[in-house]
Amino acid sequence: MTRVRRGYIARRRRTKIRLFASTFIGAHSRLTRTATQQKMRALVSSHRDRGRQKRDFRRLWITRINAAARESTVFYSYSKCIHNLYKKQLLLNRKILAQIAISNKNCLYMISNKISK
């Protein structure tokens, strides 16, 4: 019986896994089975943390806006500030408001005067 030469498909699959896991530490980057497990775990974590990142940034922006609103003494809370923004139909999202609160407090003060009238 003649010798059968194997194809390249399995080798190509393992190479893709090794390239993905090349920055992992120890056996997680060298052994195919553990590299496959760690790849699955990394993809699950990245999928889960994309949603968590959105939540964390939204919390950060809300905290910054609340601190600036309480500091400026025009509003007493974040919720009143956002409520007045919606009432006046000013379309500023929380990310932009947080950036304004950090970089340019005079601009935030002008916005708060505009929506409180």
Coordinates of N, CA, C and O in Angstrom, one line a residue:
M1 N 0.8 -1.2 0.0 CA 0.0 0.0 0.0 C 0.9 1.2 0.0 O 1.9 1.3 0.7
T2 N 0.5 2.2 -0.8 CA 1.4 3.4 -0.9 C 1.0 4.4 0.2 O -0.1 4.3 0.8
R3 N 2.0 5.2 0.5 CA 1.8 6.2 1.6 C 0.9 7.3 1.1 O 1.0 7.8 0.0
V4 N 0.0 7.8 2.0 CA -0.9 8.8 1.6 C -0.4 10.1 2.2 O -0.1 10.2 3.4
R5 N -0.3 11.1 1.3 CA 0.2 12.4 1.8 C -1.1 13.2 2.3 O -2.1 13.3 1.6
R6 N -0.9 13.7 3.5 CA -2.1 14.4 4.1 C -2.2 15.8 3.4 O -1.3 16.4 2.9
G7 N -3.4 16.3 3.5 CA -3.7 17.6 2.9 C -3.3 18.7 3.8 O -2.6 18.5 4.8
Y8 N -3.6 19.9 3.4 CA -3.1 21.1 4.1 C -4.2 21.7 5.0 O -4.0 22.7 5.7
I9 N -5.4 21.2 5.0 CA -6.6 21.9 5.6 C -6.4 21.9 7.2 O -6.6 22.9 7.8
A10 N -6.0 20.7 7.7 CA -5.8 20.7 9.2 C -4.7 21.6 9.6 O -4.7 22.3 10.6
R11 N -3.6 21.5 8.8 CA -2.4 22.4 9.2 C -2.8 23.9 9.1 O -2.4 24.7 9.9
R12 N -3.6 24.2 8.1 CA -4.0 25.6 8.0 C -4.9 26.1 9.1 O -4.8 27.2 9.6
R13 N -5.8 25.2 9.6 CA -6.6 25.5 10.7 C -5.8 25.7 12.0 O -6.0 26.6 12.7
R14 N -4.8 24.8 12.2 CA -3.9 24.9 13.4 C -3.1 26.2 13.3 O -2.8 26.8 14.3
T15 N -2.6 26.5 12.1 CA -1.8 27.7 12.0 C -2.6 29.0 12.3 O -2.1 29.9 13.0
K16 N -3.9 29.0 11.9 CA -4.8 30.1 12.2 C -5.0 30.2 13.7 O -4.9 31.3 14.3
I17 N -5.1 29.1 14.4 CA -5.3 29.1 15.9 C -4.0 29.6 16.5 O -4.1 30.4 17.4
R18 N -2.9 29.1 16.0 CA -1.6 29.5 16.6 C -1.3 31.0 16.4 O -0.8 31.7 17.3
L19 N -1.7 31.6 15.3 CA -1.6 33.0 15.0 C -2.4 33.8 16.0 O -2.0 34.8 16.5
F20 N -3.6 33.3 16.2 CA -4.5 34.0 17.1 C -4.0 34.0 18.5 O -4.0 35.0 19.3
A21 N -3.4 32.8 18.9 CA -3.0 32.7 20.3 C -1.5 33.0 20.5 O -0.9 32.6 21.5
S22 N -0.9 33.6 19.5 CA 0.6 33.8 19.6 C 1.0 34.7 20.7 O 2.1 34.6 21.2
T23 N 0.1 35.6 21.2 CA 0.5 36.5 22.3 C 0.2 35.9 23.7 O 0.4 36.5 24.7
F24 N -0.5 34.7 23.7 CA -0.8 34.1 25.0 C 0.4 33.5 25.6 O 1.4 33.3 25.0
I25 N 0.4 33.3 26.9 CA 1.5 32.9 27.7 C 1.6 31.4 27.9 O 0.6 30.7 28.1
G26 N 2.8 30.8 27.7 CA 3.0 29.4 28.0 C 2.4 28.4 27.0 O 2.4 28.7 25.8
A27 N 1.8 27.4 27.6 CA 1.2 26.3 26.7 C 0.0 26.9 25.9 O -0.3 26.3 24.9
H28 N -0.6 27.9 26.4 CA -1.7 28.5 25.7 C -1.4 29.0 24.3 O -2.3 29.2 23.5
S29 N -0.1 29.3 24.1 CA 0.3 29.7 22.8 C 1.0 28.6 21.9 O 1.1 28.7 20.7
R30 N 1.3 27.5 22.6 CA 2.1 26.5 21.9 C 1.3 25.2 21.6 O 1.5 24.6 20.5
L31 N 0.5 24.8 22.5 CA -0.2 23.5 22.3 C -1.6 23.8 21.7 O -2.3 24.7 22.1
T32 N -1.9 23.0 20.7 CA -3.1 23.3 19.9 C -4.4 23.2 20.7 O -5.2 24.0 20.5
R33 N -4.5 22.2 21.5 CA -5.7 22.0 22.2 C -6.0 23.1 23.2 O -7.1 23.7 23.3
T34 N -5.0 23.4 24.0 CA -5.1 24.5 25.0 C -5.3 25.9 24.3 O -6.0 26.7 24.8
A35 N -4.6 26.0 23.2 CA -4.7 27.3 22.4 C -6.1 27.4 21.9 O -6.7 28.5 21.9
T36 N -6.7 26.3 21.4 CA -8.1 26.4 21.0 C -9.1 26.8 22.1 O -10.0 27.6 21.9
Q37 N -8.9 26.2 23.3 CA -9.7 26.5 24.4 C -9.6 28.0 24.8 O -10.5 28.6 25.1
Q38 N -8.3 28.4 24.8 CA -8.1 29.8 25.2 C -8.6 30.8 24.2 O -9.1 31.9 24.5
K39 N -8.6 30.4 22.9 CA -9.2 31.2 21.9 C -10.7 31.4 22.1 O -11.3 32.5 22.0
M40 N -11.4 30.2 22.4 CA -12.8 30.3 22.6 C -13.1 31.2 23.8 O -14.0 32.0 23.8
R41 N -12.3 31.0 24.9 CA -12.5 31.8 26.1 C -12.3 33.3 25.8 O -13.0 34.2 26.3
A42 N -11.3 33.6 25.0 CA -11.0 35.0 24.7 C -12.1 35.6 23.9 O -12.5 36.8 24.1
L43 N -12.6 34.9 22.9 CA -13.7 35.4 22.1 C -15.0 35.6 22.9 O -15.7 36.6 22.7
V44 N -15.3 34.7 23.9 CA -16.4 34.9 24.8 C -16.3 36.1 25.6 O -17.2 36.9 25.8
S45 N -15.1 36.3 26.2 CA -14.8 37.5 27.0 C -14.9 38.8 26.2 O -15.5 39.8 26.7
S46 N -14.4 38.8 25.0 CA -14.5 40.0 24.2 C -15.9 40.3 23.8 O -16.3 41.5 23.8
H47 N -16.7 39.3 23.5 CA -18.1 39.5 23.2 C -18.9 40.1 24.4 O -19.7 41.0 24.3
R48 N -18.6 39.5 25.6 CA -19.3 39.9 26.8 C -18.9 41.3 27.2 O -19.7 42.2 27.6
D49 N -17.6 41.7 27.0 CA -17.1 42.9 27.5 C -17.4 44.1 26.6 O -17.2 45.2 27.0
R50 N -17.8 43.8 25.3 CA -18.2 44.9 24.5 C -19.4 45.6 25.0 O -19.5 46.8 25.1
G51 N -20.4 44.8 25.5 CA -21.6 45.4 26.1 C -21.2 46.1 27.5 O -21.8 47.1 27.8
R52 N -20.3 45.4 28.2 CA -20.0 46.0 29.5 C -19.2 47.3 29.3 O -19.4 48.2 30.1
Q53 N -18.4 47.4 28.3 CA -17.7 48.7 28.0 C -18.7 49.8 27.8 O -18.5 50.9 28.3
K54 N -19.7 49.6 27.0 CA -20.7 50.6 26.7 C -21.4 51.0 28.0 O -21.6 52.3 28.2
R55 N -21.7 50.1 28.9 CA -22.3 50.4 30.2 C -21.3 51.3 31.0 O -21.7 52.2 31.7
D56 N -20.1 50.9 31.1 CA -19.1 51.5 31.9 C -18.9 53.0 31.5 O -18.8 53.9 32.3
F57 N -18.8 53.2 30.2 CA -18.6 54.5 29.7 C -19.8 55.4 29.9 O -19.7 56.6 30.3
R58 N -21.0 54.8 29.8 CA -22.2 55.6 30.1 C -22.2 56.0 31.5 O -22.6 57.2 31.9
R59 N -21.8 55.1 32.4 CA -21.8 55.5 33.9 C -20.8 56.6 34.1 O -21.0 57.5 34.9
L60 N -19.6 56.5 33.4 CA -18.6 57.5 33.6 C -19.1 58.9 33.2 O -18.9 59.9 33.9
W61 N -19.7 58.9 32.0 CA -20.3 60.2 31.5 C -21.3 60.8 32.4 O -21.3 62.0 32.7
I62 N -22.2 59.9 32.9 CA -23.2 60.4 33.8 C -22.6 60.9 35.1 O -23.1 62.0 35.6
T63 N -21.6 60.3 35.6 CA -20.9 60.8 36.8 C -20.3 62.1 36.6 O -20.4 63.0 37.4
R64 N -19.6 62.3 35.4 CA -19.0 63.6 35.1 C -20.0 64.7 35.0 O -19.8 65.8 35.5
I65 N -21.1 64.4 34.3 CA -22.1 65.4 34.1 C -22.7 65.8 35.4 O -23.0 67.0 35.7
N66 N -23.0 64.8 36.3 CA -23.6 65.1 37.6 C -22.7 65.9 38.4 O -23.2 66.9 39.1
A67 N -21.4 65.6 38.4 CA -20.4 66.4 39.2 C -20.4 67.9 38.7 O -20.4 68.8 39.5
A68 N -20.4 68.0 37.4 CA -20.3 69.4 36.9 C -21.6 70.1 37.1 O -21.6 71.3 37.4
A69 N -22.8 69.4 37.0 CA -24.0 70.1 37.3 C -24.2 70.5 38.7 O -24.7 71.6 39.0
R70 N -23.7 69.7 39.6 CA -23.8 70.1 41.0 C -22.8 71.2 41.4 O -23.1 72.0 42.3
E71 N -21.7 71.2 40.7 CA -20.7 72.3 40.9 C -21.1 73.6 40.4 O -20.8 74.6 41.0
S72 N -21.9 73.6 39.3 CA -22.2 74.9 38.7 C -23.3 75.6 39.4 O -23.6 76.8 39.1
T73 N -24.0 75.0 40.3 CA -25.1 75.5 41.1 C -26.3 76.0 40.3 O -27.2 76.7 40.8
V74 N -26.3 75.8 39.0 CA -27.5 76.1 38.2 C -28.5 74.9 38.4 O -29.7 75.2 38.5
F75 N -28.0 73.7 38.3 CA -28.9 72.5 38.6 C -28.4 71.9 39.9 O -27.3 72.1 40.3
Y76 N -29.3 71.2 40.4 CA -29.0 70.5 41.7 C -28.7 69.0 41.4 O -28.2 68.3 42.3
S77 N -29.1 68.5 40.2 CA -28.8 67.1 40.0 C -28.7 66.9 38.5 O -29.1 67.7 37.6
Y78 N -28.2 65.7 38.2 CA -28.0 65.3 36.8 C -29.4 65.1 36.1 O -29.6 65.4 35.0
S79 N -30.3 64.5 36.9 CA -31.6 64.1 36.3 C -32.4 65.4 35.9 O -33.0 65.4 34.8
K80 N -32.3 66.4 36.7 CA -33.0 67.7 36.3 C -32.3 68.3 35.0 O -33.0 68.8 34.2
C81 N -31.0 68.2 35.0 CA -30.3 68.7 33.8 C -30.7 68.0 32.5 O -31.1 68.6 31.5
I82 N -30.8 66.7 32.5 CA -31.2 65.9 31.4 C -32.6 66.1 31.1 O -33.0 66.2 29.9
H83 N -33.5 66.2 32.1 CA -34.9 66.5 31.9 C -35.1 67.8 31.2 O -35.9 67.9 30.2
N84 N -34.4 68.8 31.6 CA -34.5 70.1 30.9 C -34.0 70.1 29.5 O -34.5 70.8 28.6
L85 N -32.9 69.3 29.3 CA -32.4 69.2 27.9 C -33.4 68.6 27.0 O -33.6 69.1 25.9
Y86 N -34.1 67.6 27.4 CA -35.2 67.0 26.6 C -36.3 67.9 26.4 O -37.0 67.9 25.4
K87 N -36.7 68.7 27.5 CA -37.8 69.6 27.4 C -37.5 70.7 26.3 O -38.4 71.0 25.5
K88 N -36.3 71.2 26.3 CA -36.0 72.2 25.3 C -35.5 71.6 24.0 O -35.2 72.4 23.1
Q89 N -35.5 70.3 23.8 CA -35.2 69.6 22.6 C -33.8 69.9 22.1 O -33.5 70.1 20.9
L90 N -32.9 70.0 23.1 CA -31.4 70.1 22.7 C -30.9 68.8 22.6 O -30.9 68.0 23.5
L91 N -30.4 68.4 21.4 CA -29.9 67.1 21.1 C -28.4 67.0 21.4 O -27.6 67.0 20.5
L92 N -28.1 66.9 22.7 CA -26.7 66.7 23.1 C -26.6 65.4 23.9 O -27.3 65.2 24.9
N93 N -25.8 64.5 23.4 CA -25.7 63.2 24.1 C -24.8 63.3 25.3 O -24.1 64.3 25.5
R94 N -24.8 62.2 26.1 CA -24.0 62.3 27.4 C -22.5 62.3 27.1 O -21.8 62.9 27.9
K95 N -22.1 61.7 26.1 CA -20.6 61.8 25.8 C -20.2 63.2 25.5 O -19.2 63.7 26.1
I96 N -20.9 63.9 24.7 CA -20.5 65.3 24.4 C -20.7 66.2 25.6 O -19.8 67.0 25.9
L97 N -21.7 66.0 26.4 CA -21.9 66.8 27.6 C -20.8 66.6 28.6 O -20.3 67.5 29.2
A98 N -20.3 65.3 28.7 CA -19.2 65.0 29.6 C -17.9 65.7 29.2 O -17.2 66.2 30.0
Q99 N -17.7 65.7 27.9 CA -16.5 66.3 27.3 C -16.5 67.8 27.6 O -15.5 68.4 27.9
I100 N -17.7 68.4 27.4 CA -17.9 69.9 27.6 C -17.7 70.1 29.1 O -17.0 71.2 29.5
A101 N -18.2 69.3 30.0 CA -18.1 69.5 31.4 C -16.6 69.5 31.9 O -16.2 70.2 32.8
I102 N -15.8 68.7 31.2 CA -14.4 68.6 31.6 C -13.6 69.7 31.0 O -12.8 70.4 31.6
S103 N -13.8 69.9 29.7 CA -12.9 70.9 29.0 C -13.3 72.3 29.1 O -12.5 73.2 29.2
N104 N -14.6 72.6 29.0 CA -15.1 74.0 28.9 C -16.3 74.2 29.8 O -17.4 74.0 29.4
K105 N -16.0 74.6 31.1 CA -17.1 74.7 32.0 C -18.0 75.9 31.7 O -19.2 75.9 32.0
N106 N -17.4 76.9 31.1 CA -18.2 78.1 30.7 C -19.3 77.7 29.7 O -20.4 78.3 29.8
C107 N -18.9 76.9 28.8 CA -19.9 76.4 27.8 C -21.0 75.7 28.4 O -22.2 75.9 28.1
L108 N -20.7 74.8 29.4 CA -21.7 74.1 30.1 C -22.6 75.0 30.9 O -23.8 74.8 31.0
Y109 N -22.0 76.1 31.4 CA -22.8 77.1 32.2 C -23.7 77.8 31.2 O -24.9 78.0 31.6
M110 N -23.3 78.1 30.0 CA -24.1 78.7 29.0 C -25.3 77.8 28.6 O -26.4 78.3 28.5
I111 N -25.0 76.5 28.4 CA -26.0 75.6 28.1 C -27.1 75.5 29.2 O -28.3 75.5 29.0
S112 N -26.6 75.4 30.4 CA -27.5 75.3 31.6 C -28.4 76.5 31.7 O -29.5 76.4 32.1
N113 N -27.8 77.7 31.4 CA -28.6 78.9 31.5 C -29.7 78.9 30.4 O -30.8 79.4 30.6
K114 N -29.3 78.4 29.2 CA -30.2 78.4 28.1 C -31.4 77.4 28.3 O -32.5 77.8 28.0
I115 N -31.1 76.3 29.0 CA -32.2 75.3 29.2 C -33.0 75.6 30.4 O -34.1 75.1 30.6
S116 N -32.5 76.4 31.3 CA -33.2 76.7 32.6 C -34.2 77.8 32.4 O -35.2 77.9 33.2
K117 N -34.1 78.6 31.4 CA -35.1 79.7 31.1 C -36.3 79.2 30.5 O -36.4 78.2 29.8

